[in-house]
PDB file of C-alpha atoms in Angstrom:
ATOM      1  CA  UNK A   1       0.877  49.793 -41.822  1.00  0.00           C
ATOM      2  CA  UNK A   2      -1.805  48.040 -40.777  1.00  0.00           C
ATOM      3  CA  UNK A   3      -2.218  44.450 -41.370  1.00  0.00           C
ATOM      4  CA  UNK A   4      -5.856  43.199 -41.932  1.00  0.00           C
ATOM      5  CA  UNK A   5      -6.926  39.311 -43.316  1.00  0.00           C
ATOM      6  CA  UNK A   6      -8.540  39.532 -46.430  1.00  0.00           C
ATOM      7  CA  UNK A   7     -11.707  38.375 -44.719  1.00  0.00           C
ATOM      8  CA  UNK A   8     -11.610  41.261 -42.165  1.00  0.00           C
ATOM      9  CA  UNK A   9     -10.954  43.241 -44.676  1.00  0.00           C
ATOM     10  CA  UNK A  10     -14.096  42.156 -46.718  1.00  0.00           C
ATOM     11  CA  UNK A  11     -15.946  43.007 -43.336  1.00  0.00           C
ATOM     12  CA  UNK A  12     -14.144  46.021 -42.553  1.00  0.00           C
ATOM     13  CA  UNK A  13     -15.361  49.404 -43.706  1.00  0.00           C
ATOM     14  CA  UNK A  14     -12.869  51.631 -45.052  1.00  0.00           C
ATOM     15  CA  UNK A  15     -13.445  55.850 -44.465  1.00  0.00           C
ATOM     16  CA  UNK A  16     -10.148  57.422 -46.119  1.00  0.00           C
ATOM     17  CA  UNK A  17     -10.236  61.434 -44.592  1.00  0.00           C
ATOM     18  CA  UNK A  18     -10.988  61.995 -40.921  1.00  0.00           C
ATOM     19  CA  UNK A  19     -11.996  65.047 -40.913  1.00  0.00           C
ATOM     20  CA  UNK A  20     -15.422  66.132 -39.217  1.00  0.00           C
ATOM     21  CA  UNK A  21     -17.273  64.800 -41.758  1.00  0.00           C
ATOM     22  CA  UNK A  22     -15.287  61.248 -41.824  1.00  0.00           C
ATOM     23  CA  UNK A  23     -14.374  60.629 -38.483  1.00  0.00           C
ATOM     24  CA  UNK A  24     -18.225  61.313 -37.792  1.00  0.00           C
ATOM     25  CA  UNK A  25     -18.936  58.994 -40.184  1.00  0.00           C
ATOM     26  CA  UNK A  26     -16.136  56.731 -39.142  1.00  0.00           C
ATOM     27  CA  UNK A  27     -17.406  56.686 -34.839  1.00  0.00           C
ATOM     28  CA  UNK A  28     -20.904  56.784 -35.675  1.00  0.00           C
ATOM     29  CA  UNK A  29     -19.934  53.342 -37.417  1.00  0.00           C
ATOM     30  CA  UNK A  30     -18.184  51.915 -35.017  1.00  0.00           C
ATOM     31  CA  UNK A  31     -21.043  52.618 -32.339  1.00  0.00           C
ATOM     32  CA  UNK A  32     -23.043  50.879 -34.846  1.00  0.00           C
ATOM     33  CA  UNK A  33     -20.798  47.622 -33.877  1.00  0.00           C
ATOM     34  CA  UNK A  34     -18.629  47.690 -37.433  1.00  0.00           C
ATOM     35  CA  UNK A  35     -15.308  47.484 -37.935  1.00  0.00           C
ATOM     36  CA  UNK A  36     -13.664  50.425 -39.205  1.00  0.00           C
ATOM     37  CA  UNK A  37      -9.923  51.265 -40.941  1.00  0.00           C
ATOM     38  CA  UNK A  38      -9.657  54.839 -40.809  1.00  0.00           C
ATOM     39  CA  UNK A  39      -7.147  56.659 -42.913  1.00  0.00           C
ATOM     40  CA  UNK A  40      -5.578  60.054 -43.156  1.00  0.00           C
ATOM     41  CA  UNK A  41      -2.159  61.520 -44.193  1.00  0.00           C
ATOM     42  CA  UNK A  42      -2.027  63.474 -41.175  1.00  0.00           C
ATOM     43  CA  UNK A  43      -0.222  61.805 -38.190  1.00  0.00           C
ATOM     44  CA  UNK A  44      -1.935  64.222 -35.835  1.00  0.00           C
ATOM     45  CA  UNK A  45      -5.405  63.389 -36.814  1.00  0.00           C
ATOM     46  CA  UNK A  46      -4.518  59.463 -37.088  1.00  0.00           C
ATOM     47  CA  UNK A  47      -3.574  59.608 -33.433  1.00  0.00           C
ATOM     48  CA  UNK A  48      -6.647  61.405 -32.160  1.00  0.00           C
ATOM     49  CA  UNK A  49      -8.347  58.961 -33.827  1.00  0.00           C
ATOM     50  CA  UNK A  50      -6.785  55.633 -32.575  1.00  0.00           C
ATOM     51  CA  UNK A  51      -8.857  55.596 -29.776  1.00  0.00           C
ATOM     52  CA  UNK A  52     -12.047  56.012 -31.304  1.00  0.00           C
ATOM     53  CA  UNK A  53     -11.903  53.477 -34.223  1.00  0.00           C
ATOM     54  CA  UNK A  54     -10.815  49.944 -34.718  1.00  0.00           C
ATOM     55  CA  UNK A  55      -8.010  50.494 -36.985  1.00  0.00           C
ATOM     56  CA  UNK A  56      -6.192  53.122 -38.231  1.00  0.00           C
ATOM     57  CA  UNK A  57      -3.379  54.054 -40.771  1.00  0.00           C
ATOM     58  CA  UNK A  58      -1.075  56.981 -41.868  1.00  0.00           C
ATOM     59  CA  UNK A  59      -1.551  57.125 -45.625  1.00  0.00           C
ATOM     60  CA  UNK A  60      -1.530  59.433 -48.660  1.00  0.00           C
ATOM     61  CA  UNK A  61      -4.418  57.790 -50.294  1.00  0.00           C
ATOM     62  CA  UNK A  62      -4.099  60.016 -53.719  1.00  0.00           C
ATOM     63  CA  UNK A  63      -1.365  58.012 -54.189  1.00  0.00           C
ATOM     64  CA  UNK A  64      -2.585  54.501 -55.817  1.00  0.00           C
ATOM     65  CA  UNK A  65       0.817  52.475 -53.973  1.00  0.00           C
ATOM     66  CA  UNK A  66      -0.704  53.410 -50.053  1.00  0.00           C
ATOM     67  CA  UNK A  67      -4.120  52.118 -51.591  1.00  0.00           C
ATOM     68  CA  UNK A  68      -2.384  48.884 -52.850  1.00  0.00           C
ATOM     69  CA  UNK A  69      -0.070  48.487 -49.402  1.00  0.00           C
ATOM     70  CA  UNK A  70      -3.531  48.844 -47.596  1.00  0.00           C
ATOM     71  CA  UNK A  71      -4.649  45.981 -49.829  1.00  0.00           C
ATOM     72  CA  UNK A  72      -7.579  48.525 -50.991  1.00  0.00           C
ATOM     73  CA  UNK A  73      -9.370  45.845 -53.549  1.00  0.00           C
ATOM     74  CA  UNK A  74      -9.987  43.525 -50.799  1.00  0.00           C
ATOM     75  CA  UNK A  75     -12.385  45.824 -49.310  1.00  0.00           C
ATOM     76  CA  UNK A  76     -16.290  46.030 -49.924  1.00  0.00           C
ATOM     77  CA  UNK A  77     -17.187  49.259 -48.951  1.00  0.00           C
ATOM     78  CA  UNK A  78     -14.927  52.533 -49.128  1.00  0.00           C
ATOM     79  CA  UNK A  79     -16.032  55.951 -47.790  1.00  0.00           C
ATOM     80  CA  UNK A  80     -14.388  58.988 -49.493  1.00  0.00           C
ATOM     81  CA  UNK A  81     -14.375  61.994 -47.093  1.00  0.00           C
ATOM     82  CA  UNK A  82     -12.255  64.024 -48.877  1.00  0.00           C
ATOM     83  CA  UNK A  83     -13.347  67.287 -49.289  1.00  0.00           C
ATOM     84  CA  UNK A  84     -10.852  70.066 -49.285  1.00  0.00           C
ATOM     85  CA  UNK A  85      -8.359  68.897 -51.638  1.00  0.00           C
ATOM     86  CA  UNK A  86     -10.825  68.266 -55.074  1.00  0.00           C
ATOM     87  CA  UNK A  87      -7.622  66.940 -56.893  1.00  0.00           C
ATOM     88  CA  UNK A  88      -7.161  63.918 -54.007  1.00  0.00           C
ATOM     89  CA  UNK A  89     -10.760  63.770 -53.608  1.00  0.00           C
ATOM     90  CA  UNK A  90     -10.555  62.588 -56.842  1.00  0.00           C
ATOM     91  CA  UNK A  91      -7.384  60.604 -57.731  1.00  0.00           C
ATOM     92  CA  UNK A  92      -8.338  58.343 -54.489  1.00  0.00           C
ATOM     93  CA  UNK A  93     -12.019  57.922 -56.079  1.00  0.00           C
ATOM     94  CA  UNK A  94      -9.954  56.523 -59.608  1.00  0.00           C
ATOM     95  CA  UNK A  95      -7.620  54.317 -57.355  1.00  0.00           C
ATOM     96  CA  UNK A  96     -10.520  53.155 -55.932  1.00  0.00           C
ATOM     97  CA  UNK A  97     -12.971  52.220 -58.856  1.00  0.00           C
ATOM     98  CA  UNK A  98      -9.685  50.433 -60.554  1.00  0.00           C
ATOM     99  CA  UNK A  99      -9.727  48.457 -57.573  1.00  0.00           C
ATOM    100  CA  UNK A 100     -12.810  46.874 -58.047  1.00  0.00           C
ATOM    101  CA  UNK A 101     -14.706  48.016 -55.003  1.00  0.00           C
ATOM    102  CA  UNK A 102     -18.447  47.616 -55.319  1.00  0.00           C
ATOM    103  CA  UNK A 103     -19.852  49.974 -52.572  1.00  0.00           C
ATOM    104  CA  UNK A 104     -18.269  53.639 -53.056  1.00  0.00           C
ATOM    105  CA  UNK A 105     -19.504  56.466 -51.041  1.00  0.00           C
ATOM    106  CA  UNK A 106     -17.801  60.014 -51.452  1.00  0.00           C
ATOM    107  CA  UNK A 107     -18.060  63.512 -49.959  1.00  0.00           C
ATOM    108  CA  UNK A 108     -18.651  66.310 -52.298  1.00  0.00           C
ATOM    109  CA  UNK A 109     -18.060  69.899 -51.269  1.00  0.00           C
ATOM    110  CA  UNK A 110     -20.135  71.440 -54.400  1.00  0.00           C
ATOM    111  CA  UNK A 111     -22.343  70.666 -57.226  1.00  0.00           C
ATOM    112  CA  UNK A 112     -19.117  70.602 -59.349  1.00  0.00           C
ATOM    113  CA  UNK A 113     -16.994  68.259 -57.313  1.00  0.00           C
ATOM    114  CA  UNK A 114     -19.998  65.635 -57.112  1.00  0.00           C
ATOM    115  CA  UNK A 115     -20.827  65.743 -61.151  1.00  0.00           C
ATOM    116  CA  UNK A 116     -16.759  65.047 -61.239  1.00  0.00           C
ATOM    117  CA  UNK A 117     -17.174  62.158 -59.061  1.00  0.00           C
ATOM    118  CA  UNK A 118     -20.317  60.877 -60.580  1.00  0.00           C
ATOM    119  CA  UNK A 119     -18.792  60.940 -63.885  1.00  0.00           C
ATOM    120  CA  UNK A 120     -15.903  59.049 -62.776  1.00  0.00           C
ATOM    121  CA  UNK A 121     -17.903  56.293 -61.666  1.00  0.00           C
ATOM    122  CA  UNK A 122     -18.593  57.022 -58.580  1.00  0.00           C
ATOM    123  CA  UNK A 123     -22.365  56.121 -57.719  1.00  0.00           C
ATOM    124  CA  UNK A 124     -23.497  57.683 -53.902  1.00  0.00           C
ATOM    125  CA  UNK A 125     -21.921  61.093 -53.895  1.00  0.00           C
ATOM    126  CA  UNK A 126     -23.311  62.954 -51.153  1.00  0.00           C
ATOM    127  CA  UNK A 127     -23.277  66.621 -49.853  1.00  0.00           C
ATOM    128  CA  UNK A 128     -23.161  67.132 -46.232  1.00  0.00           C
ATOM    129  CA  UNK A 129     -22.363  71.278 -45.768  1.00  0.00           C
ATOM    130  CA  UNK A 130     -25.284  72.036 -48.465  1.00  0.00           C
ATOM    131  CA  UNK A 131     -27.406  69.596 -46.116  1.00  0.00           C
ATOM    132  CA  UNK A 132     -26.146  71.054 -43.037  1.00  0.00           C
ATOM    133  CA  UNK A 133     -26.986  74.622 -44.515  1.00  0.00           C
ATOM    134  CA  UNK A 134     -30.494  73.757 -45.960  1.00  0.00           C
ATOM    135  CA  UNK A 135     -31.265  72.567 -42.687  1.00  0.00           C
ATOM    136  CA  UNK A 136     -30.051  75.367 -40.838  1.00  0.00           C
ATOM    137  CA  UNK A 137     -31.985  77.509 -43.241  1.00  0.00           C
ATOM    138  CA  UNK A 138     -35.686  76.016 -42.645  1.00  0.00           C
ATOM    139  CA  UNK A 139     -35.177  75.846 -38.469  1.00  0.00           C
ATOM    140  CA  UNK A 140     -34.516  79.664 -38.570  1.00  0.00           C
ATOM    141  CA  UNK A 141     -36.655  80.656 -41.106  1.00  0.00           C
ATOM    142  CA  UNK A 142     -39.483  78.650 -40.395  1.00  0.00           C
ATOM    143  CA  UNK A 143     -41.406  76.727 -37.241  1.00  0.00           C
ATOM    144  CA  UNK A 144     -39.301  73.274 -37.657  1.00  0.00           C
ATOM    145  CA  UNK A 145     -37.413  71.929 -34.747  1.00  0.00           C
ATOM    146  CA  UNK A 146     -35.847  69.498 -37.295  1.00  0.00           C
ATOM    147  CA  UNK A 147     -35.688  69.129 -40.832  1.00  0.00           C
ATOM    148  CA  UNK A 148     -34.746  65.856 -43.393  1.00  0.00           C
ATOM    149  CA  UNK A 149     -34.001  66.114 -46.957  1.00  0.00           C
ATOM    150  CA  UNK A 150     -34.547  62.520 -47.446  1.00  0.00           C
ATOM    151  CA  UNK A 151     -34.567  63.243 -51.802  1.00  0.00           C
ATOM    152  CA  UNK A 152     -34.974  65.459 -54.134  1.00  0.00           C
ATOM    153  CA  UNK A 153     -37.963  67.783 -52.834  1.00  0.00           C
ATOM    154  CA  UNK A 154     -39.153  65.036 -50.352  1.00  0.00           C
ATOM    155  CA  UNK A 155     -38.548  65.954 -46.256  1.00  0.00           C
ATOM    156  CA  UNK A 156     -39.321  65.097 -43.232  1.00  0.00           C
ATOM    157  CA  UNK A 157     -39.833  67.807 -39.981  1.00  0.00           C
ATOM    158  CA  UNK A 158     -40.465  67.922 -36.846  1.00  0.00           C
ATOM    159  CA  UNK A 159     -42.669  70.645 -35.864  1.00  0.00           C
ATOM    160  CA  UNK A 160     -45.617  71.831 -33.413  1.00  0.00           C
ATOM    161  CA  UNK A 161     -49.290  70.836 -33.902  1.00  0.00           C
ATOM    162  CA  UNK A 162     -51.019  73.755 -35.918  1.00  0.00           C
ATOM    163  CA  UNK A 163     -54.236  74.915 -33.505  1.00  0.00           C
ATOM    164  CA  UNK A 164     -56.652  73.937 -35.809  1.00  0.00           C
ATOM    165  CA  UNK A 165     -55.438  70.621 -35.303  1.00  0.00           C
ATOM    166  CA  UNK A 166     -55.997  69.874 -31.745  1.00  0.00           C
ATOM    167  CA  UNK A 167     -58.865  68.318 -30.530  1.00  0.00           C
ATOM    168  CA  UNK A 168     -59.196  66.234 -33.701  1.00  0.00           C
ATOM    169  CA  UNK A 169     -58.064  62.773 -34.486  1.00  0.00           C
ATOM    170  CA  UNK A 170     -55.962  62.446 -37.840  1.00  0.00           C
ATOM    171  CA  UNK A 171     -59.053  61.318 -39.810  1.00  0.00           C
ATOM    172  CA  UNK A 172     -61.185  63.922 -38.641  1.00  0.00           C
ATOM    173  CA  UNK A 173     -58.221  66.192 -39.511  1.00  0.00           C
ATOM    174  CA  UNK A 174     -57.990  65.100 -43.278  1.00  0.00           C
ATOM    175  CA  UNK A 175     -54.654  65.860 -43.185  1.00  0.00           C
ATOM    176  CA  UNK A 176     -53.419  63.797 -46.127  1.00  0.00           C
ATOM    177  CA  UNK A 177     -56.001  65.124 -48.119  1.00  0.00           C
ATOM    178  CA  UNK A 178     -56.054  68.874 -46.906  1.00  0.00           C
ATOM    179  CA  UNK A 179     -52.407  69.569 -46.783  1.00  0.00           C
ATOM    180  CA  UNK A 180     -50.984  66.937 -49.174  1.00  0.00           C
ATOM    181  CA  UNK A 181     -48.331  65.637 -45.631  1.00  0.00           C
ATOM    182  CA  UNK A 182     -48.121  62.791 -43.536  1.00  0.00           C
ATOM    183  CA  UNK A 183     -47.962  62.829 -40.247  1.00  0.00           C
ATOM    184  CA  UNK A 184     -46.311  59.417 -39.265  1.00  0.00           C
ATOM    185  CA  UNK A 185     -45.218  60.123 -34.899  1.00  0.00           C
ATOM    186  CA  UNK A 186     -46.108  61.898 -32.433  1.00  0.00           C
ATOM    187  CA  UNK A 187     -45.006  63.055 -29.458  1.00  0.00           C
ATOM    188  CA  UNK A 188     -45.952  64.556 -26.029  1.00  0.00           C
ATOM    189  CA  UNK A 189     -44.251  65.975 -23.141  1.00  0.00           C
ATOM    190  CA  UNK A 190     -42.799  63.192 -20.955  1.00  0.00           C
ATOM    191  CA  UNK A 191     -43.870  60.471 -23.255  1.00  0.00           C
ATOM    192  CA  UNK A 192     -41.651  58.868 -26.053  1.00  0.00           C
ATOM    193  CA  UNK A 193     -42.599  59.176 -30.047  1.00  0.00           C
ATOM    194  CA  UNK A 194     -45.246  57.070 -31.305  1.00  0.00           C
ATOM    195  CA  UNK A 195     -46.958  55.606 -34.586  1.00  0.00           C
ATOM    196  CA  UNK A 196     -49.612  58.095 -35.550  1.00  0.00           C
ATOM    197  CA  UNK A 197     -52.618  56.234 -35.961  1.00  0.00           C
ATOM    198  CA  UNK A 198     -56.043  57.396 -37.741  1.00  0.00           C
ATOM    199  CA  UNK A 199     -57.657  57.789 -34.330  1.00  0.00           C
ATOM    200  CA  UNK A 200     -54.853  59.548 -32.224  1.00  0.00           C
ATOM    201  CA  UNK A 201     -56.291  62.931 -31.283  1.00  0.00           C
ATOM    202  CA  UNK A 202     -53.856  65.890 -31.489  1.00  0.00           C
ATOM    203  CA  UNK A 203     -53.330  67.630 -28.122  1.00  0.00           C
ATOM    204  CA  UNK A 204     -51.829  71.218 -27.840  1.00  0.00           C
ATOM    205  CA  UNK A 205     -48.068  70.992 -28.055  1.00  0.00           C
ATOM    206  CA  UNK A 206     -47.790  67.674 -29.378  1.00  0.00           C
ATOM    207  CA  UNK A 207     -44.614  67.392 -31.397  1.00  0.00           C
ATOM    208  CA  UNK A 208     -44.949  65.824 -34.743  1.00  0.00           C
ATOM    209  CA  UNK A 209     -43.297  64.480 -37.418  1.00  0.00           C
ATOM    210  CA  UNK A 210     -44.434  64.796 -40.609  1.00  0.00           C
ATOM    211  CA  UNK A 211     -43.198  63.242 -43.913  1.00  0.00           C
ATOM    212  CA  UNK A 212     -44.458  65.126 -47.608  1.00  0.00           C
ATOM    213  CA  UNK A 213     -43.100  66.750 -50.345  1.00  0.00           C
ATOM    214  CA  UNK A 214     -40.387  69.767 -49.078  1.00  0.00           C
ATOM    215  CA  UNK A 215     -43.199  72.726 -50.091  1.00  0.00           C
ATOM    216  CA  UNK A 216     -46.079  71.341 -48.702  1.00  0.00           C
ATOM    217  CA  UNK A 217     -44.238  70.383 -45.353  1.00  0.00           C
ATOM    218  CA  UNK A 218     -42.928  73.611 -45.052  1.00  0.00           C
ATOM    219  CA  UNK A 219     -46.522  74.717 -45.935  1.00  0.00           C
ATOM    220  CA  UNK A 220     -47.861  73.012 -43.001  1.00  0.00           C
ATOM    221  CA  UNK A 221     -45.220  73.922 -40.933  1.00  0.00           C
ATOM    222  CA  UNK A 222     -45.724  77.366 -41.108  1.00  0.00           C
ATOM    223  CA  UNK A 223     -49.302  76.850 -39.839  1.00  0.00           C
ATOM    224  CA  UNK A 224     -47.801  76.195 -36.280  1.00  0.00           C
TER     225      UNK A 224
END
């Protein structure tokens, strides 16, 4: 087991499941400059993922002793990435609230799962394969090279300047007003994103990133 202070463990993140979804979380943390305890149950995936993180721990974390060995209410912030198993998902998210821990993120597979964890307590439930697949989704079927759900029916995309665009500045454009988006960076071949401003003029294959309500982006996108 692994043995943390009580202060590093206040300033240590805690992702329990390292699956995709967690260890991506977990690295992607860690290249952030955290510090990171990762736990899983399987010794395989614990030793692929020794090198990546700065701590990590064999554990069955459905099981509210490990939690307590791992000294789990001396932690601020615990990421559940649990998603296969719905009965661990959520007997770790119960060990977990009864410990006290203020910032609780969890992984839900389905609609189901995350109303379970919500009404358990558990506040920041999110859904990464039903983002992955919306996402997915609106590149094929439309003329996004990205796509955002940043909330309920508000994106951001990334898509080509429509013709009827080029050759204007945005004010001249109207776009706001016309199409109900904002365009907030832009981007041209060679040159790095920038701040749209009122009086950059669209050129023909700019790249740009607009911000709106999901329907009306994918309005505008289509336009492309």
């Amino acid at each position: 087991m692994v043995k943390l202070s009580n202060r590093t463990k206040a300033e240590t993140i805690l992702v329990i499941g390292l699956g995709r979804f967690g260890s991506s979380v977990a690295s992607s943390l860690v290249r952030m400059g955290h510090e990171v305890l990762g736990v899983d149950e399987n010794a395989a995936i614990v030793q692929d993922a020794a090198s990546q993180l700065t701590h990590v721990v064999q554990a069955d974390c459905a099981n509210p002793e490990s939690l307590r060995q791992i000294g789990i209410g001396d932690f601020k912030t615990v990421v559940i990435a649990i998603g296969g198993d719905l009965e661990a998902s959520i007997l770790t998210a119960l060990a977990v609230i009864e410990a006290g821990v203020p910032t609780i993120w969890a992984k839900a597979n389905n609609e189901r799962h995350g109303k379970i964890l919500k009404s358990i307590g558990v506040k920041n439930v999110v859904y990464p394969e039903a983002r992955m697949g919306q996402m997915v989704a609106h590149i094929l079927t439309g003329k996004m090279m990205d796509f955002v759900d940043l909330d309920n029916d508000f994106a951001m995309v990334k898509t080509r300047a429509p013709h009827d665009l080029v050759g204007k500045t945005l004010e001249q454009a109207k776009v706001r007003q016309e199409y109900g988006v904002t365009i907030v960076g832009i981007k041209r071949s060679g040159e790095d994103f920038t701040y749209a401003q009122a009086n950059t003029v669209v050129q023909k294959d700019d790249l740009l990133i607009v911000l709106g309500e999901t329907q009306l982006v994918e309005r505008f996108a289509s336009r492309t």
